[in-house]
Amino acid sequence: MNRPQIILIGVNHKTAPVEIRERLTLEGDLVQSLALLKSLPEMDEVLFLSTCNRVEILAAAQNGSQALAALMKLWTEKSGLAVSELEKGLYVRKDNEAVAHLFRVASSLDSMVVGEPQILGQLKDAYRSASDTGSTGTVLNRLLHKAFSVAKRVRTETAIASHAVSISYAAVELARKIFGELNGKTAMLVGAGEMAELAAQHLKTHGIKRLIVANRTLERAVQLSKELGGEPIGLDEMDDALIEADIVISSTGAPGTVISGKRIKKIMRPRRHRLLFLIDIAVPRDIEPEVNKIDNVYLYDIDDLKGVVELNKSQREKEAKKAERIVEEEVIKFEQWLESLEIVPVIQKLQKKAENLRQRELDRSMKALKELTPKQKKAIETLTRSIVQKILHDPIITMKNGAKNGCDNKALLESACRLFKLDTVKDEKIAPSKEKRNT
Amino acid sequence: MYDLLFQITLFLYIGATVGFVMHVVTLKKGVRKVAFAILGTAFSLHTILLLLRWLAAGHTPLVNLHESLSFFSWSVAAFFMLFQWKERVRALGAFVIPLATFGMLGAAFYSRKVAPLPPALQSWWLPVHATICLVAYGVFTLAFAIAIMYVIQERQIKKKRLGAFFKRLPSLQTLDRMGQLCLKIGFPLLTLGIITGSLWADSAWGSYWSWDPKETWSLITWLLYAALLHQRLAVGWRGRRAAYMTIIAFGVLLFTFLGVNFVLPGLHSYSTWYE
């Protein structure tokens, strides 16, 4: 009747340098590593997560400390690290702590950049490999699915992912605070660069109507327009384009000023003072800083955008606190499920025993009741079944509620086994069908 | 009965103000819904209140300061709800509803006695002129609140210090568009208010325009709004300058509405009659 123990051991970017982390990846291949871990007799279920920032093993075992010792042995052998070296950066989490840790990792609360969604994908891949190779079972299946749904809850219920930290995202966010919806707006790209193109693409996904691509050489402009879906122009046509544009992203490699304050002042009247948002991500800068002093013109250079990004980071940390609360909640729910795992076998035994008794007594009585019509026989069948169900109903409900309310159901279960003379279910594996029932 | 109802309405307006401010702080949907529910209740009660007053007085209850301020608040709330219905502008309630509440607080200070209407005001011009003017004031109050929001948001983006308001206030363009809409509705109303006032003056005192302080200041207010509308439509003025101009014009409007009565004696200083 032991409930399985969950253990998680690993290192991450905070606890161990990359020199240590890279030596803990076991075999070169994930599938091989899993096979190796599964070959340990102490393990029931196992998952191996290896990313550039962390290496972790998650396992479910009947005997946690034995499994832990086996894992440590395997890891020191495979990595060639001394036990003390390994233990320095290693964290060991058991049961609830392990569950909480996994939930935090999945929700990107333990990441280098908090809120970055990449880790969830990596964890899903790790789980897929593990479940494909049959390394996971009832407990880890449930645990991982729960981790994914916790991650989803955190993403939707907190703003942790919305304060994105990239420069191009910050640019779009600002544009939306200036213009509201971006549909129908015109953007202009001056010069080319990876970051500028990224920002342009970002703007496009937010509904920009037109994209003008200006370049020193028209040839390059034409080529870029094809890639991004824009209209190419030469630098000499830029004045007209500036009148039409709402958002300008400049990133030329020019050593001096490309857009002067005078030039912008001149175009504001023909623009009818429409708001203009200029983003200068070139170093050295393309746009004169004085431009920001002109009414209805907003100029952000690369450092200003970095400032926005920093601000978002601090807001993220606030949201992370909310996320931690969600994790705590979900850990408790998972714990309840784990406890209910011990109960299910007992209930099944109880039902099976009752059903066997009913069947036997019914068969015996039926011999004396041969004259009954099939309809009457059926009625007696139903009668016996419902008596059994009614009698068992309360004990089963009590056991189930015991797990939910977190009271000492171990004693309760033992009493149930003794009262009904059930065999202990200690060495029995949990049937896989229960997984479905509980999810 | 009237007094009690008035207190309840005032109290509800204060509650709605607290609700809208809390919504801006917490950004919780539920809080906004509650704030709207409180405001809706306040507005309904307020409407009943105005009707009761009308029945009790036997004439349009827009004669003394208590009545004017009360109706002013009502029209601010009405326009706010109309606007929200047309296009939801985030955080607008937190800026507008306090102003309506101020109007009600002001009304609470003045005498609520219903006195017989002086002969000069006994005319069907009274409801027409006073209603139009106060409704125009209501729209311009909304324009003022929107302009304040614009100035706050604009400053943050210009100075590149994106504080707590950055996330909470709408985009510059939305605010600018709404400000312009208010101006387009408010200006014709104000014009009509002055014209009806002038016609009334002719029938009551035999002269369309007598440079009474209220009239003079109304003209100044009208000229300011006319200039703003012209600049907006003809030159394409918008953004910061338009917002500042809206704020200044509203200051002058407030003086026309309230200040003139206290500072400058004249034909319109009706509040003094009942003090």
Coordinates of N, CA, C and O in Angstrom, one line a residue, chain A residues 139-281:
Chain A
V139 N 2.2 7.7 -12.4 CA 2.5 8.8 -11.6 C 3.1 9.9 -12.4 O 2.7 11.1 -12.4
L140 N 4.2 9.6 -13.2 CA 4.8 10.7 -14.0 C 3.9 11.2 -15.1 O 4.0 12.4 -15.4
N141 N 3.2 10.3 -15.7 CA 2.2 10.8 -16.7 C 1.3 11.9 -16.2 O 1.2 13.0 -16.7
R142 N 0.8 11.5 -15.0 CA -0.1 12.5 -14.4 C 0.6 13.8 -14.0 O 0.1 14.9 -14.2
L143 N 1.8 13.6 -13.4 CA 2.6 14.7 -12.9 C 2.9 15.6 -14.1 O 2.8 16.9 -14.0
L144 N 3.4 15.1 -15.2 CA 3.8 15.9 -16.3 C 2.6 16.6 -16.9 O 2.7 17.8 -17.3
H145 N 1.5 15.9 -17.1 CA 0.4 16.6 -17.7 C -0.1 17.7 -16.8 O -0.5 18.8 -17.2
K146 N 0.0 17.5 -15.5 CA -0.4 18.5 -14.5 C 0.6 19.7 -14.7 O 0.2 20.8 -14.6
A147 N 1.9 19.4 -14.8 CA 2.9 20.5 -15.0 C 2.6 21.3 -16.2 O 2.7 22.6 -16.1
F148 N 2.2 20.7 -17.3 CA 1.8 21.5 -18.5 C 0.6 22.4 -18.2 O 0.6 23.5 -18.7
S149 N -0.4 21.8 -17.5 CA -1.6 22.6 -17.3 C -1.3 23.7 -16.3 O -1.8 24.8 -16.4
V150 N -0.4 23.5 -15.3 CA 0.0 24.6 -14.4 C 0.7 25.7 -15.2 O 0.4 26.9 -15.0
A151 N 1.6 25.3 -16.1 CA 2.3 26.3 -16.9 C 1.3 27.1 -17.7 O 1.4 28.3 -17.8
K152 N 0.2 26.4 -18.2 CA -0.8 27.2 -19.0 C -1.5 28.1 -18.0 O -1.8 29.3 -18.4
R153 N -1.9 27.6 -16.9 CA -2.6 28.5 -15.9 C -1.7 29.7 -15.6 O -2.2 30.9 -15.5
V154 N -0.4 29.5 -15.4 CA 0.4 30.6 -15.0 C 0.5 31.6 -16.2 O 0.4 32.8 -16.0
R155 N 0.5 31.1 -17.4 CA 0.6 32.0 -18.6 C -0.6 32.8 -18.7 O -0.6 34.0 -19.1
T156 N -1.8 32.2 -18.5 CA -3.0 32.9 -18.7 C -3.5 33.8 -17.5 O -4.1 34.8 -17.7
E157 N -3.1 33.3 -16.3 CA -3.6 34.1 -15.2 C -2.7 35.1 -14.6 O -3.0 35.9 -13.8
T158 N -1.4 35.1 -15.1 CA -0.5 36.1 -14.7 C 0.0 36.8 -16.0 O -0.1 36.2 -17.0
A159 N 0.6 38.0 -15.8 CA 1.1 38.7 -17.0 C 2.6 38.3 -17.2 O 3.3 39.1 -17.8
I160 N 3.0 37.2 -16.7 CA 4.4 36.9 -16.7 C 5.0 36.8 -18.1 O 6.1 37.2 -18.4
A161 N 4.2 36.3 -19.0 CA 4.7 36.2 -20.4 C 4.5 37.4 -21.2 O 5.0 37.5 -22.3
S162 N 3.6 38.3 -20.8 CA 3.2 39.4 -21.6 C 4.3 40.5 -21.6 O 4.4 41.3 -22.5
H163 N 5.1 40.6 -20.6 CA 6.1 41.6 -20.5 C 7.3 41.0 -21.2 O 8.3 40.7 -20.6
A164 N 7.3 41.0 -22.5 CA 8.3 40.3 -23.2 C 9.6 41.2 -23.1 O 9.6 42.4 -22.8
V165 N 10.7 40.5 -23.3 CA 11.9 41.2 -23.0 C 12.8 41.5 -24.2 O 13.9 41.9 -24.1
S166 N 12.2 41.3 -25.4 CA 13.1 41.6 -26.5 C 12.9 43.0 -27.0 O 11.8 43.7 -26.8
I167 N 13.9 43.6 -27.6 CA 13.9 44.9 -28.1 C 12.7 45.1 -29.1 O 12.0 46.1 -29.0
S168 N 12.6 44.2 -30.0 CA 11.6 44.4 -31.1 C 10.2 44.4 -30.5 O 9.3 45.1 -30.9
Y169 N 10.0 43.6 -29.4 CA 8.7 43.5 -28.8 C 8.4 44.8 -28.1 O 7.3 45.4 -28.1
A170 N 9.4 45.4 -27.4 CA 9.3 46.7 -26.8 C 8.9 47.7 -27.7 O 8.0 48.6 -27.5
A171 N 9.5 47.7 -28.9 CA 9.1 48.7 -30.0 C 7.7 48.6 -30.4 O 7.0 49.6 -30.5
V172 N 7.2 47.4 -30.5 CA 5.8 47.2 -30.9 C 4.9 47.6 -29.8 O 3.9 48.3 -30.0
E173 N 5.3 47.3 -28.5 CA 4.4 47.7 -27.4 C 4.3 49.2 -27.3 O 3.2 49.8 -27.1
L174 N 5.4 49.9 -27.6 CA 5.4 51.4 -27.6 C 4.5 51.9 -28.7 O 3.7 52.8 -28.5
A175 N 4.6 51.3 -29.9 CA 3.9 51.7 -31.0 C 2.4 51.6 -30.7 O 1.6 52.4 -31.1
R176 N 2.0 50.6 -30.0 CA 0.6 50.4 -29.7 C 0.1 51.3 -28.7 O -1.1 51.6 -28.6
K177 N 1.0 51.8 -27.8 CA 0.6 52.8 -26.9 C 0.5 54.2 -27.5 O -0.1 55.1 -27.0
I178 N 1.1 54.4 -28.7 CA 1.0 55.6 -29.4 C -0.2 55.6 -30.3 O -1.0 56.5 -30.3
F179 N -0.3 54.5 -31.1 CA -1.3 54.5 -32.1 C -2.5 53.6 -31.8 O -3.5 53.6 -32.6
G180 N -2.5 52.9 -30.7 CA -3.6 52.0 -30.5 C -3.5 50.8 -31.4 O -2.4 50.3 -31.5
E181 N -4.5 50.5 -32.1 CA -4.4 49.4 -33.0 C -3.5 49.8 -34.2 O -3.5 50.9 -34.6
L182 N -2.7 48.8 -34.7 CA -1.8 49.2 -35.7 C -2.3 48.9 -37.1 O -1.7 49.2 -38.1
N183 N -3.6 48.4 -37.2 CA -4.1 48.1 -38.5 C -4.2 49.4 -39.3 O -4.7 50.4 -38.7
G184 N -3.8 49.4 -40.5 CA -4.0 50.6 -41.3 C -2.8 51.5 -41.2 O -2.8 52.6 -41.9
K185 N -1.8 51.2 -40.4 CA -0.7 52.1 -40.2 C 0.4 51.7 -41.3 O 0.4 50.6 -41.8
T186 N 1.3 52.7 -41.5 CA 2.3 52.5 -42.4 C 3.7 52.5 -41.7 O 3.9 53.4 -40.9
A187 N 4.5 51.6 -42.0 CA 5.8 51.5 -41.3 C 6.9 51.7 -42.4 O 6.7 51.3 -43.6
M188 N 8.0 52.3 -42.0 CA 9.1 52.4 -43.0 C 10.4 51.8 -42.3 O 10.7 52.1 -41.2
L189 N 11.1 51.1 -43.1 CA 12.3 50.5 -42.7 C 13.5 51.2 -43.4 O 13.5 51.2 -44.6
V190 N 14.3 51.9 -42.7 CA 15.5 52.6 -43.3 C 16.7 51.8 -43.0 O 17.1 51.6 -41.8
G191 N 17.4 51.3 -44.1 CA 18.5 50.4 -43.9 C 18.1 49.0 -43.5 O 16.9 48.8 -43.2
A192 N 19.0 48.1 -43.3 CA 18.6 46.8 -43.0 C 19.5 46.3 -41.9 O 20.6 46.7 -41.7
G193 N 19.0 45.4 -41.1 CA 19.7 44.8 -40.0 C 18.8 43.7 -39.5 O 17.6 43.8 -39.6
E194 N 19.4 42.8 -38.8 CA 18.6 41.7 -38.3 C 17.5 42.1 -37.4 O 16.3 41.8 -37.5
M195 N 17.9 43.1 -36.5 CA 16.9 43.5 -35.5 C 15.8 44.3 -36.1 O 14.6 44.2 -35.7
A196 N 16.2 45.1 -37.1 CA 15.1 46.0 -37.8 C 14.2 45.1 -38.5 O 12.9 45.3 -38.5
E197 N 14.7 44.0 -39.2 CA 13.8 43.1 -39.9 C 12.9 42.4 -38.9 O 11.7 42.2 -39.2
L198 N 13.4 42.0 -37.8 CA 12.6 41.3 -36.8 C 11.5 42.2 -36.3 O 10.3 41.8 -36.2
A199 N 11.8 43.5 -36.1 CA 10.8 44.5 -35.6 C 9.8 44.7 -36.7 O 8.6 44.7 -36.4
A200 N 10.2 44.7 -38.0 CA 9.3 44.9 -39.1 C 8.3 43.7 -39.1 O 7.1 43.9 -39.3
Q201 N 8.8 42.5 -39.0 CA 8.0 41.3 -39.0 C 7.0 41.4 -37.9 O 5.8 41.0 -38.1
H202 N 7.5 41.8 -36.7 CA 6.6 41.9 -35.6 C 5.5 42.9 -35.8 O 4.3 42.6 -35.5
L203 N 5.8 44.0 -36.4 CA 4.8 45.0 -36.8 C 3.8 44.4 -37.7 O 2.6 44.7 -37.6
K204 N 4.3 43.7 -38.7 CA 3.4 43.0 -39.7 C 2.4 42.1 -39.0 O 1.2 42.1 -39.4
T205 N 2.9 41.3 -38.1 CA 1.9 40.4 -37.4 C 0.9 41.2 -36.6 O -0.1 40.7 -36.3
H206 N 1.2 42.4 -36.3 CA 0.2 43.2 -35.5 C -0.6 44.1 -36.4 O -1.3 45.0 -36.0
G207 N -0.6 43.8 -37.7 CA -1.6 44.4 -38.6 C -1.2 45.6 -39.4 O -2.0 46.3 -39.9
I208 N 0.1 45.9 -39.4 CA 0.6 47.0 -40.2 C 0.1 46.9 -41.7 O 0.1 45.8 -42.2
K209 N -0.4 48.0 -42.3 CA -1.0 47.8 -43.6 C 0.1 47.9 -44.7 O 0.0 47.2 -45.6
R210 N 1.0 48.8 -44.5 CA 2.0 49.1 -45.5 C 3.4 49.0 -44.9 O 3.6 49.5 -43.8
L211 N 4.3 48.5 -45.7 CA 5.7 48.5 -45.2 C 6.6 49.1 -46.4 O 6.5 48.6 -47.5
I212 N 7.2 50.2 -46.1 CA 8.1 50.8 -47.1 C 9.5 50.5 -46.7 O 9.9 50.6 -45.5
V213 N 10.3 50.0 -47.7 CA 11.7 49.7 -47.4 C 12.6 50.6 -48.1 O 12.6 50.6 -49.4
A214 N 13.3 51.4 -47.4 CA 14.3 52.4 -48.0 C 15.7 51.9 -47.8 O 16.0 51.4 -46.7
N215 N 16.5 52.0 -48.8 CA 17.9 51.6 -48.7 C 18.8 52.4 -49.6 O 18.3 53.0 -50.6
R216 N 20.0 52.5 -49.2 CA 21.0 53.3 -50.0 C 21.0 52.8 -51.4 O 21.0 53.5 -52.4
T217 N 21.1 51.4 -51.6 CA 21.0 50.9 -52.9 C 19.6 50.3 -53.1 O 19.1 49.6 -52.3
L218 N 19.1 50.7 -54.2 CA 17.7 50.3 -54.5 C 17.6 48.8 -54.6 O 16.6 48.2 -54.3
E219 N 18.7 48.2 -55.1 CA 18.7 46.8 -55.4 C 18.5 46.0 -54.1 O 17.7 45.1 -54.0
R220 N 19.2 46.5 -53.0 CA 19.0 45.9 -51.7 C 17.6 46.1 -51.2 O 17.0 45.2 -50.6
A221 N 17.1 47.3 -51.5 CA 15.7 47.6 -51.0 C 14.7 46.7 -51.7 O 13.8 46.2 -51.0
V222 N 14.9 46.4 -53.0 CA 14.0 45.5 -53.7 C 14.1 44.1 -53.1 O 13.0 43.5 -52.9
Q223 N 15.3 43.7 -52.9 CA 15.5 42.3 -52.3 C 14.8 42.2 -51.0 O 14.1 41.2 -50.7
L224 N 15.0 43.2 -50.1 CA 14.4 43.2 -48.7 C 12.9 43.2 -48.8 O 12.2 42.5 -48.0
S225 N 12.4 44.1 -49.7 CA 10.9 44.2 -49.8 C 10.3 42.9 -50.2 O 9.2 42.5 -49.7
K226 N 11.0 42.1 -51.0 CA 10.5 40.8 -51.4 C 10.4 39.9 -50.2 O 9.4 39.2 -50.0
E227 N 11.4 39.9 -49.4 CA 11.4 39.1 -48.2 C 10.3 39.4 -47.2 O 9.7 38.6 -46.6
L228 N 10.2 40.8 -47.1 CA 9.3 41.2 -46.0 C 7.9 41.6 -46.5 O 7.0 41.9 -45.7
G229 N 7.7 41.6 -47.8 CA 6.4 42.0 -48.3 C 6.2 43.5 -48.2 O 5.2 44.0 -47.7
G230 N 7.2 44.3 -48.8 CA 7.1 45.8 -48.7 C 7.2 46.4 -50.0 O 7.3 45.8 -51.1
E231 N 7.3 47.8 -50.0 CA 7.5 48.5 -51.2 C 8.9 49.2 -51.2 O 9.2 49.9 -50.2
P232 N 9.8 48.9 -52.2 CA 11.1 49.4 -52.1 C 11.2 50.9 -52.6 O 10.5 51.3 -53.5
I233 N 12.0 51.7 -51.9 CA 12.3 53.0 -52.4 C 13.8 53.4 -52.2 O 14.4 52.7 -51.4
G234 N 14.3 54.3 -52.9 CA 15.7 54.8 -52.7 C 15.7 55.8 -51.6 O 14.6 56.4 -51.2
L235 N 16.9 56.1 -51.1 CA 17.0 57.1 -50.0 C 16.5 58.5 -50.4 O 16.0 59.3 -49.6
D236 N 16.6 58.8 -51.7 CA 16.2 60.1 -52.2 C 14.7 60.3 -52.2 O 14.2 61.4 -52.2
E237 N 14.0 59.2 -52.1 CA 12.5 59.4 -52.1 C 12.0 59.4 -50.7 O 10.8 59.3 -50.4
M238 N 12.9 59.5 -49.7 CA 12.5 59.2 -48.3 C 11.6 60.3 -47.8 O 10.7 60.1 -46.9
D239 N 11.7 61.6 -48.2 CA 10.9 62.7 -47.7 C 9.4 62.4 -47.9 O 8.7 62.5 -46.9
D240 N 9.1 62.0 -49.1 CA 7.6 61.6 -49.3 C 7.2 60.5 -48.4 O 6.1 60.5 -47.9
A241 N 8.1 59.5 -48.3 CA 7.7 58.3 -47.5 C 7.6 58.7 -46.1 O 6.7 58.2 -45.4
L242 N 8.4 59.6 -45.6 CA 8.3 60.1 -44.2 C 7.0 60.8 -43.9 O 6.4 60.7 -42.8
I243 N 6.4 61.4 -44.9 CA 5.1 62.0 -44.8 C 4.0 61.0 -44.6 O 3.1 61.1 -43.8
E244 N 4.2 59.9 -45.3 CA 3.1 58.8 -45.2 C 3.3 57.9 -44.0 O 2.3 57.3 -43.5
A245 N 4.6 57.7 -43.6 CA 4.8 56.7 -42.5 C 4.3 57.1 -41.2 O 4.3 58.3 -40.8
D246 N 4.0 56.2 -40.3 CA 3.6 56.4 -38.9 C 4.8 55.9 -38.0 O 5.1 56.5 -37.0
I247 N 5.4 54.8 -38.5 CA 6.5 54.2 -37.7 C 7.7 54.1 -38.6 O 7.6 53.6 -39.7
V248 N 8.8 54.6 -38.1 CA 10.0 54.5 -38.9 C 11.1 53.7 -38.1 O 11.3 54.1 -36.9
I249 N 11.6 52.7 -38.6 CA 12.7 52.0 -38.0 C 14.0 52.2 -38.8 O 14.1 51.8 -39.9
S250 N 15.0 52.8 -38.1 CA 16.2 53.1 -38.8 C 17.3 52.3 -38.3 O 17.6 52.2 -37.1
S251 N 18.1 51.7 -39.2 CA 19.2 50.9 -38.8 C 20.2 50.8 -39.9 O 20.7 49.7 -40.2
T252 N 20.6 52.0 -40.4 CA 21.7 51.9 -41.4 C 23.0 51.9 -40.8 O 23.2 52.1 -39.6
G253 N 24.0 51.5 -41.6 CA 25.4 51.5 -41.1 C 26.1 52.8 -41.4 O 27.3 52.9 -41.3
A254 N 25.3 53.8 -41.7 CA 25.9 55.1 -42.0 C 26.7 55.7 -40.8 O 26.2 55.6 -39.7
P255 N 27.8 56.3 -41.0 CA 28.6 56.9 -39.9 C 27.9 58.1 -39.3 O 28.1 58.4 -38.1
G256 N 27.2 58.9 -40.1 CA 26.6 60.1 -39.6 C 25.1 60.1 -39.5 O 24.5 59.0 -39.6
T257 N 24.5 61.3 -39.4 CA 23.0 61.4 -39.3 C 22.3 61.1 -40.7 O 22.8 61.5 -41.7
V258 N 21.3 60.3 -40.6 CA 20.5 60.0 -41.8 C 19.2 60.9 -41.8 O 18.8 61.4 -42.8
I259 N 18.6 61.0 -40.6 CA 17.4 61.9 -40.5 C 17.7 63.0 -39.5 O 17.9 62.7 -38.3
S260 N 17.6 64.2 -40.0 CA 17.9 65.3 -39.1 C 16.6 65.9 -38.6 O 15.5 65.6 -39.1
G261 N 16.8 66.7 -37.5 CA 15.7 67.4 -36.9 C 14.9 68.3 -37.9 O 13.7 68.3 -37.9
K262 N 15.7 69.0 -38.6 CA 15.2 69.9 -39.6 C 14.2 69.2 -40.6 O 13.1 69.7 -40.9
R263 N 14.7 68.1 -41.0 CA 13.9 67.3 -42.0 C 12.6 66.9 -41.4 O 11.5 67.0 -42.1
I264 N 12.6 66.5 -40.2 CA 11.3 66.1 -39.5 C 10.4 67.3 -39.3 O 9.2 67.2 -39.5
K265 N 11.0 68.4 -38.9 CA 10.2 69.6 -38.7 C 9.5 70.0 -39.9 O 8.3 70.3 -39.9
K266 N 10.2 69.9 -41.0 CA 9.7 70.2 -42.3 C 8.5 69.4 -42.7 O 7.5 69.9 -43.3
I267 N 8.5 68.1 -42.4 CA 7.5 67.2 -42.9 C 6.2 67.2 -41.9 O 5.2 66.7 -42.3
M268 N 6.4 67.8 -40.8 CA 5.2 67.7 -39.8 C 4.0 68.4 -40.3 O 2.9 68.0 -40.1
R269 N 4.2 69.5 -41.0 CA 3.0 70.2 -41.5 C 2.3 69.4 -42.6 O 1.1 69.2 -42.5
P270 N 3.0 69.0 -43.7 CA 2.4 68.2 -44.6 C 1.8 66.9 -44.0 O 0.8 66.3 -44.6
R271 N 2.3 66.4 -42.9 CA 1.8 65.3 -42.3 C 0.5 65.6 -41.5 O -0.2 64.7 -40.9
R272 N 0.2 66.9 -41.5 CA -0.9 67.4 -40.6 C -0.7 67.0 -39.2 O -1.7 66.6 -38.5
H273 N 0.5 67.1 -38.8 CA 0.9 66.8 -37.3 C 0.5 65.4 -36.8 O 0.3 65.3 -35.7
R274 N 0.3 64.5 -37.8 CA 0.0 63.2 -37.3 C 1.2 62.6 -36.5 O 2.4 63.0 -36.7
L275 N 0.9 61.8 -35.5 CA 1.9 61.3 -34.6 C 3.0 60.5 -35.4 O 2.6 59.8 -36.4
L276 N 4.2 60.6 -35.0 CA 5.3 59.9 -35.7 C 6.2 59.2 -34.7 O 6.6 59.8 -33.7
F277 N 6.4 57.9 -34.9 CA 7.2 57.2 -33.9 C 8.4 56.7 -34.7 O 8.4 56.0 -35.6
L278 N 9.6 57.2 -34.2 CA 10.8 56.9 -34.8 C 11.6 55.9 -33.9 O 11.8 56.2 -32.7
I279 N 12.1 54.9 -34.5 CA 12.9 53.9 -33.7 C 14.3 53.9 -34.3 O 14.4 53.5 -35.5
D280 N 15.3 54.2 -33.6 CA 16.7 54.3 -34.1 C 17.5 53.2 -33.4 O 17.9 53.3 -32.3
I281 N 17.7 52.1 -34.1 CA 18.4 51.0 -33.5 C 19.8 50.9 -34.1 O 20.5 49.9 -33.9

